Coordinates of C-alpha atoms in Angstrom, one line a residue:
Chain A
X1 CA 40.0 86.0 7.8
X2 CA 42.7 86.0 5.3
X3 CA 44.8 82.5 6.0
X4 CA 48.6 83.2 5.8
X5 CA 49.9 80.3 2.9
X6 CA 52.0 78.5 5.8
X7 CA 49.2 77.2 7.1
X8 CA 46.5 77.2 4.5
X9 CA 49.0 74.7 2.7
X10 CA 49.5 72.8 6.3
X11 CA 47.3 69.7 4.8
X12 CA 44.9 67.8 7.8
X13 CA 46.8 64.7 9.0
X14 CA 45.4 61.1 7.4
X15 CA 45.1 60.3 11.3
X16 CA 42.4 62.6 11.5
X17 CA 40.2 61.0 8.9
X18 CA 40.3 57.9 10.5
X19 CA 39.8 59.4 14.4
X20 CA 37.0 60.5 13.0
X21 CA 35.3 57.1 10.8
X22 CA 36.0 55.7 13.8
X23 CA 34.3 58.5 16.6
X24 CA 31.1 57.6 14.9
X25 CA 30.8 54.4 16.0
X26 CA 30.7 53.8 19.5
X27 CA 30.8 50.4 19.4
X28 CA 34.4 49.9 18.1
X29 CA 37.7 48.4 20.0
X30 CA 40.5 50.5 18.6
X31 CA 43.8 49.1 18.9
X32 CA 44.2 52.9 16.8
X33 CA 46.1 54.6 19.7
X34 CA 48.8 56.2 20.3
X35 CA 49.1 56.3 24.2
X36 CA 50.0 54.0 26.8
X37 CA 46.8 52.7 28.3
X38 CA 48.2 53.3 31.9
X39 CA 47.3 56.4 33.7
X40 CA 50.6 58.2 35.0
X41 CA 52.2 56.3 38.4
X42 CA 50.5 57.5 41.8
X43 CA 53.5 58.7 43.2
X44 CA 53.5 61.1 39.9
X45 CA 50.6 62.1 40.0
X46 CA 51.1 63.0 44.1
X47 CA 53.6 65.0 43.6
X48 CA 51.9 66.8 40.9
X49 CA 49.5 67.3 43.1
X50 CA 51.6 68.3 46.3
X51 CA 53.5 71.4 44.3
X52 CA 50.1 72.9 43.6
X53 CA 49.0 72.7 47.4
X54 CA 52.4 74.1 47.8
X55 CA 51.5 76.8 45.4
X56 CA 54.2 76.0 43.1
X57 CA 52.2 77.6 40.3
X58 CA 55.2 80.1 38.8
X59 CA 57.4 79.8 36.0
X60 CA 60.4 77.6 36.1
X61 CA 63.6 78.8 34.7
X62 CA 63.4 78.6 31.0
X63 CA 65.7 75.7 30.2
X64 CA 63.7 74.2 32.7
X65 CA 63.8 73.4 36.7
X66 CA 67.6 72.6 37.9
X67 CA 66.9 69.8 39.6
X68 CA 64.5 68.2 36.7
X69 CA 67.2 68.7 34.7
X70 CA 69.5 67.4 36.5
X71 CA 67.6 64.1 36.7
X72 CA 67.2 63.7 33.6
X73 CA 70.9 63.8 32.3
X74 CA 71.4 61.2 35.8
X75 CA 68.9 59.2 33.6
X76 CA 70.3 59.2 30.1
X77 CA 73.7 57.9 31.3
X78 CA 72.0 54.6 31.5
X79 CA 71.6 54.9 27.4
X80 CA 75.7 55.7 27.3
X81 CA 74.4 59.6 27.1
X82 CA 76.2 62.1 28.7
X83 CA 75.3 65.9 29.3
X84 CA 75.5 68.9 31.2
X85 CA 72.9 69.1 32.6
X86 CA 73.3 73.5 32.7
X87 CA 74.1 73.5 29.3
X88 CA 72.8 70.5 27.3
X89 CA 69.4 69.9 28.9
X90 CA 66.4 72.0 27.4
X91 CA 62.7 70.8 29.3
X92 CA 59.9 71.8 26.7
X93 CA 56.2 71.5 26.4
X94 CA 56.2 67.5 25.7
X95 CA 58.2 66.3 22.9
X96 CA 56.9 67.7 20.5
X97 CA 57.8 71.0 20.9
X98 CA 61.7 69.9 21.5
X99 CA 61.3 68.8 17.9
X100 CA 59.9 71.4 16.3
X101 CA 62.5 73.8 18.2
X102 CA 65.3 71.4 16.8
X103 CA 63.5 72.4 13.0
X104 CA 63.9 76.1 14.1
X105 CA 67.3 76.0 15.3
X106 CA 68.3 73.6 12.6
X107 CA 66.6 74.3 9.7
X108 CA 67.4 77.2 7.2
X109 CA 64.9 78.2 4.6
X110 CA 65.8 75.3 1.7
X111 CA 67.5 73.0 4.1
X112 CA 66.7 69.9 3.0
X113 CA 65.8 67.4 6.2
X114 CA 65.8 63.6 5.6
X115 CA 63.0 61.3 6.4
X116 CA 62.6 58.0 7.7
X117 CA 59.4 56.5 6.5
X118 CA 56.7 55.1 7.5
X119 CA 56.9 56.8 10.8
X120 CA 55.4 59.9 12.7
X121 CA 53.3 62.6 11.3
X122 CA 54.6 65.2 12.7
X123 CA 58.5 65.7 10.6
X124 CA 57.7 66.9 7.2
X125 CA 54.9 69.0 8.9
X126 CA 57.5 70.6 11.0
X127 CA 60.5 70.1 8.7
X128 CA 58.1 72.7 6.4
X129 CA 57.1 75.2 9.0
X130 CA 60.7 75.8 9.4
X131 CA 61.0 76.2 6.1
X132 CA 62.6 73.0 5.5
X133 CA 62.3 70.6 2.2
X134 CA 61.7 67.0 3.0
X135 CA 63.3 63.9 2.0
X136 CA 61.6 61.0 2.3
X137 CA 63.6 58.4 2.6
X138 CA 61.5 54.7 2.6
X139 CA 62.4 52.1 5.4
X140 CA 61.4 48.1 3.5
X141 CA 59.7 45.4 5.3
X142 CA 62.5 43.2 4.2
X143 CA 65.2 45.1 7.0
X144 CA 62.1 44.9 9.6
X145 CA 62.0 48.8 8.5
X146 CA 65.9 49.6 10.2
X147 CA 67.1 52.9 8.1
X148 CA 69.9 51.1 6.2
X149 CA 73.0 53.3 4.8
X150 CA 71.4 51.8 0.9
X151 CA 68.2 53.8 1.7
X152 CA 69.8 56.3 2.8
X153 CA 72.0 56.3 -0.7
X154 CA 69.1 55.4 -2.9
X155 CA 67.6 58.4 -1.7
X156 CA 70.0 61.0 -2.2
X157 CA 70.1 61.9 1.3
X158 CA 74.2 62.2 1.1
X159 CA 72.7 66.3 -0.5
X160 CA 70.5 66.1 2.4
X161 CA 71.9 68.5 5.8
X162 CA 69.8 67.1 7.7
X163 CA 68.6 63.7 9.3
X164 CA 65.6 62.7 11.2
X165 CA 65.4 59.6 13.0
X166 CA 62.6 58.1 15.4
X167 CA 63.5 54.7 17.0
X168 CA 61.5 52.5 18.5
X169 CA 59.9 54.0 16.1
X170 CA 56.1 54.7 15.5
X171 CA 54.8 53.1 13.6
X172 CA 56.7 49.4 13.4
X173 CA 57.4 48.9 16.1
X174 CA 61.3 48.9 15.0
X175 CA 64.8 49.4 16.8
X176 CA 67.9 50.1 15.5
X177 CA 70.9 48.7 17.0
X178 CA 74.3 50.1 17.8
X179 CA 75.6 48.2 14.7
X180 CA 72.9 49.3 12.3
X181 CA 73.6 53.1 14.1
X182 CA 77.1 52.6 13.1
X183 CA 76.9 52.4 9.6
X184 CA 74.4 55.5 9.4
X185 CA 76.3 56.9 12.0
X186 CA 79.2 56.9 9.2
X187 CA 76.9 58.0 6.4
X188 CA 76.1 61.4 8.2
X189 CA 80.3 62.0 9.3
X190 CA 80.9 61.3 5.6
X191 CA 77.9 63.6 4.1
X192 CA 78.3 66.3 7.0
X193 CA 74.6 65.6 7.9
X194 CA 73.4 66.3 11.8
X195 CA 70.7 64.4 13.4
X196 CA 67.3 64.7 15.5
X197 CA 66.6 61.7 17.2
X198 CA 63.4 61.6 18.6
X199 CA 63.6 58.6 21.0
X200 CA 60.5 59.2 22.4
X201 CA 59.8 55.0 22.9
X202 CA 63.3 54.9 24.7
X203 CA 62.0 52.9 27.2
X204 CA 59.9 50.5 26.2
X205 CA 62.0 47.6 24.5
X206 CA 61.6 44.7 24.7
X207 CA 64.6 42.1 24.7
X208 CA 66.6 44.4 23.0
X209 CA 68.2 47.6 24.8
X210 CA 68.0 50.9 23.7
X211 CA 70.7 52.1 21.0
X212 CA 70.9 56.1 19.9
X213 CA 72.5 57.0 17.2
X214 CA 74.0 60.6 19.7
X215 CA 76.6 57.1 21.0
X216 CA 78.0 56.5 17.8
X217 CA 81.7 58.2 17.5
X218 CA 81.3 61.6 16.8
X219 CA 77.8 61.8 16.4
X220 CA 77.3 63.7 19.6
X221 CA 78.4 66.7 18.3
X222 CA 76.0 66.7 15.6
X223 CA 73.0 65.2 17.2
X224 CA 70.0 66.6 19.1
X225 CA 67.9 63.7 21.1
X226 CA 64.6 64.0 21.9
X227 CA 62.6 62.2 24.9
X228 CA 60.1 63.1 27.6
X229 CA 58.1 61.4 29.6
X230 CA 54.5 60.7 27.9
X231 CA 55.3 57.4 26.9
X232 CA 57.6 56.1 29.3
X233 CA 55.6 57.5 32.2
X234 CA 51.5 57.4 30.7
X235 CA 52.2 61.2 30.7
X236 CA 51.2 62.0 27.6
X237 CA 48.6 64.9 28.7
X238 CA 50.6 66.3 31.2
X239 CA 53.4 67.8 27.8
X240 CA 56.6 67.6 29.2
X241 CA 59.9 66.8 27.1
X242 CA 63.3 67.4 26.7
X243 CA 66.2 67.6 24.2
X244 CA 69.9 67.2 24.6
X245 CA 72.6 68.6 22.5
X246 CA 75.6 70.1 22.0
X247 CA 75.3 73.5 24.0
X248 CA 75.1 75.5 20.4
X249 CA 72.1 73.6 19.1
X250 CA 70.7 73.7 22.7
X251 CA 71.4 77.3 23.5
X252 CA 69.7 78.7 20.7
X253 CA 66.7 75.8 21.1
X254 CA 66.7 77.7 24.1
X255 CA 66.3 81.3 22.6
X256 CA 63.7 80.1 20.3
X257 CA 61.8 78.8 23.4
X258 CA 61.9 81.4 25.6
X259 CA 60.2 83.9 22.8
X260 CA 57.6 80.8 22.4
X261 CA 57.2 79.0 25.0
X262 CA 58.8 80.9 28.2
X263 CA 59.1 77.7 29.6
X264 CA 57.8 74.5 30.2
X265 CA 54.6 73.7 32.4
X266 CA 55.1 73.8 36.2
X267 CA 53.2 71.4 38.1
X268 CA 53.8 68.3 35.4
X269 CA 57.5 69.5 36.1
X270 CA 57.4 68.4 39.9
X271 CA 55.8 64.8 38.4
X272 CA 58.4 64.4 36.5
X273 CA 61.4 64.6 39.1
X274 CA 59.1 62.4 41.0
X275 CA 59.1 59.7 38.5
X276 CA 62.6 60.3 38.0
X277 CA 64.0 59.4 41.5
X278 CA 61.4 56.1 41.9
X279 CA 58.6 54.9 39.3
X280 CA 61.2 52.6 37.7
X281 CA 59.6 49.7 39.0
X282 CA 56.4 50.5 37.6
X283 CA 57.9 51.8 34.6
X284 CA 59.4 48.0 34.1
X285 CA 55.8 46.6 35.3
X286 CA 54.5 48.6 32.5
X287 CA 57.1 47.1 29.9
X288 CA 56.2 43.4 31.0
X289 CA 52.9 44.1 30.5
X290 CA 53.3 45.5 26.9
X291 CA 55.8 42.6 25.9
X292 CA 53.3 40.4 26.7
X293 CA 50.7 42.0 24.7
X294 CA 53.2 42.5 21.7
X295 CA 53.7 38.9 21.8
X296 CA 50.5 37.6 22.2
X297 CA 49.5 40.5 19.1
X298 CA 52.7 39.3 17.1
X299 CA 51.9 35.4 17.5
X300 CA 48.2 36.1 16.6
X301 CA 48.4 38.3 13.1
X302 CA 51.7 35.5 12.2
X303 CA 48.6 33.0 12.7
X304 CA 45.7 34.5 10.6
X305 CA 47.9 34.6 7.5
X306 CA 49.3 38.4 7.9
X307 CA 53.0 38.5 8.3
X308 CA 54.3 40.4 10.7
X309 CA 57.8 41.2 12.0
X310 CA 58.6 40.6 16.0
X311 CA 58.8 45.0 16.8
X312 CA 61.3 45.0 19.6
X313 CA 60.1 48.5 21.0
X314 CA 57.2 51.2 21.2
X315 CA 53.4 49.9 21.9
X316 CA 53.1 48.7 17.3
X317 CA 53.3 45.5 15.9
X318 CA 52.9 46.3 12.0
X319 CA 51.2 43.6 10.0
X320 CA 51.6 43.5 6.1
X321 CA 47.9 43.3 4.8
X322 CA 48.5 41.9 1.8
X323 CA 46.8 45.1 0.3
X324 CA 44.9 48.0 0.4
X325 CA 45.8 49.1 3.3
X326 CA 43.1 52.0 3.8
X327 CA 40.2 49.8 2.3
X328 CA 41.3 47.2 4.6
X329 CA 41.3 49.2 7.3
X330 CA 38.2 51.0 6.4
X331 CA 36.0 48.1 5.9
X332 CA 37.7 46.6 9.4
X333 CA 36.2 49.3 11.2
X334 CA 32.7 49.4 9.3
X335 CA 32.4 44.8 9.6
X336 CA 34.0 44.3 12.8
X337 CA 34.1 47.8 14.5
X338 CA 37.7 47.2 15.1
X339 CA 40.0 50.4 14.5
X340 CA 43.6 50.3 13.5
X341 CA 45.6 52.8 11.6
X342 CA 46.5 52.4 7.7
X343 CA 50.1 52.4 7.7
X344 CA 49.8 54.8 4.6
X345 CA 49.5 57.7 6.6
X346 CA 52.6 57.5 7.9
X347 CA 54.3 57.4 4.8
X348 CA 56.3 55.7 1.9
X349 CA 57.2 52.4 3.0
X350 CA 53.9 51.9 5.0
X351 CA 51.5 51.0 2.2
X352 CA 50.2 48.0 2.8
X353 CA 50.5 47.9 6.7
X354 CA 48.3 48.1 9.5
X355 CA 50.0 50.2 12.5
X356 CA 48.5 48.0 15.6
X357 CA 48.9 49.2 19.3
X358 CA 48.7 46.4 21.9
X359 CA 48.7 49.9 24.8
X360 CA 44.7 48.4 25.0
X361 CA 44.2 45.5 27.8
X362 CA 44.5 42.2 27.2
X363 CA 41.4 41.3 27.3
X364 CA 39.6 43.5 24.5
X365 CA 43.3 42.5 22.1
X366 CA 42.1 38.7 22.6
X367 CA 38.6 40.1 21.0
X368 CA 40.0 42.5 18.4
X369 CA 42.2 40.3 17.2
X370 CA 39.7 37.4 17.0
X371 CA 37.1 40.0 15.5
X372 CA 40.1 40.9 12.8
X373 CA 40.6 37.0 12.2
X374 CA 37.1 36.7 11.7
X375 CA 37.5 39.6 9.1
X376 CA 40.3 37.9 7.3
X377 CA 39.1 34.8 7.0
X378 CA 35.5 36.1 5.0
X379 CA 37.1 38.7 2.9
Chain B
X1 CA 63.4 35.7 33.5
X2 CA 62.8 31.9 33.7
X3 CA 60.1 29.9 32.1
X4 CA 58.3 29.3 35.8
X5 CA 58.6 33.8 36.4
X6 CA 57.0 34.0 33.6
X7 CA 54.3 32.0 33.6
X8 CA 53.7 32.7 37.2
X9 CA 53.4 36.4 36.2
X10 CA 50.7 35.9 33.9
X11 CA 48.3 33.7 36.2
X12 CA 49.2 36.1 38.5
X13 CA 47.7 38.6 36.8
X14 CA 44.7 36.0 35.4
X15 CA 44.5 33.0 36.7
X16 CA 42.2 32.4 33.6
X17 CA 44.4 32.7 30.5
X18 CA 44.6 29.8 28.9
X19 CA 47.7 27.7 27.9
X20 CA 47.8 28.7 24.4
X21 CA 46.9 32.0 25.1
X22 CA 49.7 32.3 28.2
X23 CA 52.1 30.8 25.7
X24 CA 51.6 32.9 23.1
X25 CA 52.5 35.7 25.5
X26 CA 55.4 34.2 27.3
X27 CA 56.8 33.3 23.8
X28 CA 57.4 29.8 25.4
X29 CA 55.4 27.0 23.9
X30 CA 52.3 25.3 25.0
X31 CA 54.2 22.7 26.1
X32 CA 56.6 24.5 28.1
X33 CA 53.6 26.6 29.6
X34 CA 52.2 23.2 31.0
X35 CA 55.1 21.7 32.2
X36 CA 55.5 24.9 34.5
X37 CA 52.6 25.1 35.1
X38 CA 52.6 21.5 36.9
X39 CA 56.0 22.5 38.5
X40 CA 54.9 25.4 40.4
X41 CA 51.6 23.3 41.7
X42 CA 54.2 20.3 42.7
X43 CA 56.5 22.8 44.5
X44 CA 53.2 24.1 46.0
X45 CA 54.0 27.8 44.7
X46 CA 50.5 27.9 43.4
X47 CA 48.3 26.2 45.6
X48 CA 45.3 27.4 44.2
X49 CA 42.9 29.4 40.8
X50 CA 40.9 31.7 42.8
X51 CA 38.3 34.5 41.7
X52 CA 38.2 38.2 43.0
X53 CA 35.2 39.1 44.1
X54 CA 33.2 41.7 45.2
X55 CA 31.4 40.3 47.8
X56 CA 29.1 43.5 48.3
X57 CA 27.7 43.4 45.0
X58 CA 26.1 39.3 45.3
X59 CA 22.6 38.8 46.8
X60 CA 23.3 36.9 50.1
X61 CA 27.2 37.6 50.0
X62 CA 29.3 37.7 53.1
X63 CA 30.2 39.2 55.6
X64 CA 34.2 39.7 56.0
X65 CA 36.0 40.6 59.5
X66 CA 39.7 41.2 60.2
X67 CA 40.5 39.3 63.5
X68 CA 44.0 40.5 65.6
X69 CA 44.3 37.7 67.6
X70 CA 47.0 37.6 70.9
X71 CA 48.0 34.5 72.0
X72 CA 50.9 33.3 74.8
X73 CA 52.9 30.1 74.3
X74 CA 54.5 28.0 76.2
X75 CA 56.9 25.0 75.8
X76 CA 54.8 22.6 74.1
X77 CA 53.0 25.0 71.6
X78 CA 54.5 27.2 69.2
X79 CA 53.1 29.5 66.3
X80 CA 52.6 26.8 64.4
X81 CA 51.1 24.4 66.6
X82 CA 48.2 27.2 67.3
X83 CA 48.4 28.5 63.5
X84 CA 47.3 24.7 62.6
X85 CA 44.5 25.0 65.2
X86 CA 43.2 28.3 63.8
X87 CA 43.0 27.4 60.2
X88 CA 41.4 24.3 60.5
X89 CA 37.8 26.0 60.9
X90 CA 36.5 26.5 57.7
X91 CA 35.4 30.0 58.2
X92 CA 39.0 31.3 58.4
X93 CA 39.9 32.6 55.1
X94 CA 43.3 34.1 55.3
X95 CA 45.5 33.5 58.7
X96 CA 49.0 35.5 59.2
X97 CA 51.9 36.1 61.6
X98 CA 52.8 39.3 61.6
X99 CA 54.6 41.7 63.6
X100 CA 53.7 44.7 65.8
X101 CA 51.1 44.8 68.9
X102 CA 49.9 41.3 68.1
X103 CA 50.7 37.8 66.8
X104 CA 47.5 36.7 63.9
X105 CA 46.1 38.8 61.7
X106 CA 42.9 36.6 60.7
X107 CA 40.7 36.9 57.6
X108 CA 36.9 35.5 58.7
X109 CA 34.3 35.0 56.4
X110 CA 30.9 34.5 57.6
X111 CA 27.2 34.4 55.9
X112 CA 26.0 37.3 58.8
X113 CA 27.7 39.4 61.5
X114 CA 26.2 37.2 63.8
X115 CA 28.3 34.5 62.6
X116 CA 31.4 35.5 62.6
X117 CA 31.2 37.3 66.5
X118 CA 30.1 33.6 67.5
X119 CA 32.7 32.0 65.7
X120 CA 35.2 34.2 66.9
X121 CA 33.2 34.6 70.8
X122 CA 32.7 30.3 70.5
X123 CA 35.7 29.5 68.6
X124 CA 39.0 30.9 68.6
X125 CA 38.6 33.2 71.8
X126 CA 37.9 29.8 74.3
X127 CA 41.4 28.3 72.9
X128 CA 43.8 28.3 75.7
X129 CA 46.5 29.8 74.1
X130 CA 44.5 32.7 72.4
X131 CA 44.8 35.8 75.5
X132 CA 42.9 38.3 73.3
X133 CA 41.1 39.3 70.0
X134 CA 39.8 42.6 68.5
X135 CA 37.8 42.1 65.6
X136 CA 37.0 44.3 62.5
X137 CA 34.2 44.0 60.5
X138 CA 35.0 45.0 56.7
X139 CA 32.4 48.0 55.7
X140 CA 33.6 48.4 52.1
X141 CA 36.2 46.7 49.9
X142 CA 37.9 49.4 47.8
X143 CA 40.4 47.0 45.6
X144 CA 41.4 43.1 46.7
X145 CA 43.6 40.8 45.1
X146 CA 45.6 43.8 43.5
X147 CA 42.3 44.6 41.1
X148 CA 40.5 48.2 42.0
X149 CA 36.9 47.6 42.7
X150 CA 34.7 50.2 40.9
X151 CA 32.2 50.3 37.5
X152 CA 33.3 49.7 34.4
X153 CA 36.9 51.3 32.5
X154 CA 36.5 55.3 32.1
X155 CA 39.1 54.9 28.9
X156 CA 39.1 58.6 27.7
X157 CA 41.7 58.8 24.8
X158 CA 40.9 59.4 21.7
X159 CA 40.0 56.4 20.0
X160 CA 42.8 56.9 17.1
X161 CA 45.6 59.1 17.7
X162 CA 49.0 60.1 16.1

């Protein structure tokens, strides 16, 4: 069948190749997984089951259940973000849909969208599907992969129309502070850049508070914040996210959403209400466990001579492997049966690094890091 | 969180973690971890370290029972004194004073059901303060010490994902 040029030109993600290499073996310890190793809190799962038993299988409002939007808005007060649940919240099928809707609502054909890299792999294709052109803004290991005004200026982002921000960051685990955002926000105001801020890892920070660019002066009206339940509540497969933003942006996103998705799936919305009502303690326990693993992993990589900065969020460490990251990852998989993802998969600035997910049990992390240490010694 | 609490959180999950690994997980140095463990033990916060055992999977395993005990106290005898006497029996694995319909909840471990019944009828029931016992044999254990008893890992996530 003849395909659209758009579809034909869309590249396979680099992570797919690595997935196939890892899947071909059955003895692999994988540090390549981008989702929690926990299950969703039981209370949230029972709320989903209960909703099914009560026959709650219809569509919800396009924007999502009012009860959920109210809880989402209340939940975000903890990040000093204030949104009207009636007009400024849109519940989506995963944060992925929210990102896609934001691009479609905010990008005109030919618009330039600045994306700091290394970062999550879906933004580039999403921008291109919306007709935009991606402008890469490399972040640097020397800055612990934070986004800086210098990086924006050097890459020509002053002429861009939109900026995509993803902190806490996948794949680096980097976070941004209010002070660091202040200079990025100033750059956005001066150059009239709007922002899509993917904050899906906001709940997973360690020793630092989550900061949002949307809370900087003059930024709320030019920013769409994306978040969801996948990472904080270990609900990846339930596909539930949301967008927060000024009314005109959320209205526009909802117009697209009502034709393409109608509403986010109903069952997860019940689970999410329960998660927001009752599962703070379980999230805190998961965060404590990730934090212990994070410290162990970072100290082990530094001990074996692979420089690793202290990541403040998400569940990734981003060690410097001192050379060709793809060769390193392939040889490591081949000789030791440990899967990590080459940093270059995540774009410019990721080369020479490895994404190591610590969303894996402590026992496996110890075994995997022992094997990596052996690999590094023999290499 | 203070150092002792951080170390305690690690030990409560896995008491076999060695000091270097606890240090790595908490960000403390090894000496501080050792000091924290010493303090936790000295203050009787940590009384010991045990494996979480599924006795049903052990040949010649053990029988476990939860025994409700009601007691009658008098001026000379309080719960402490009765507890002290019950706790001295090695068959008593755990002993709690509880609220509700009875006074003590006792976990008893024995080689056979007869061992446990004999222990209750010959050693516990005759104590002058004990007015009633009800023995519940544990038929199946699904979770103990916070650990779910089941086979292997059921990690069905994709091995590599974005």
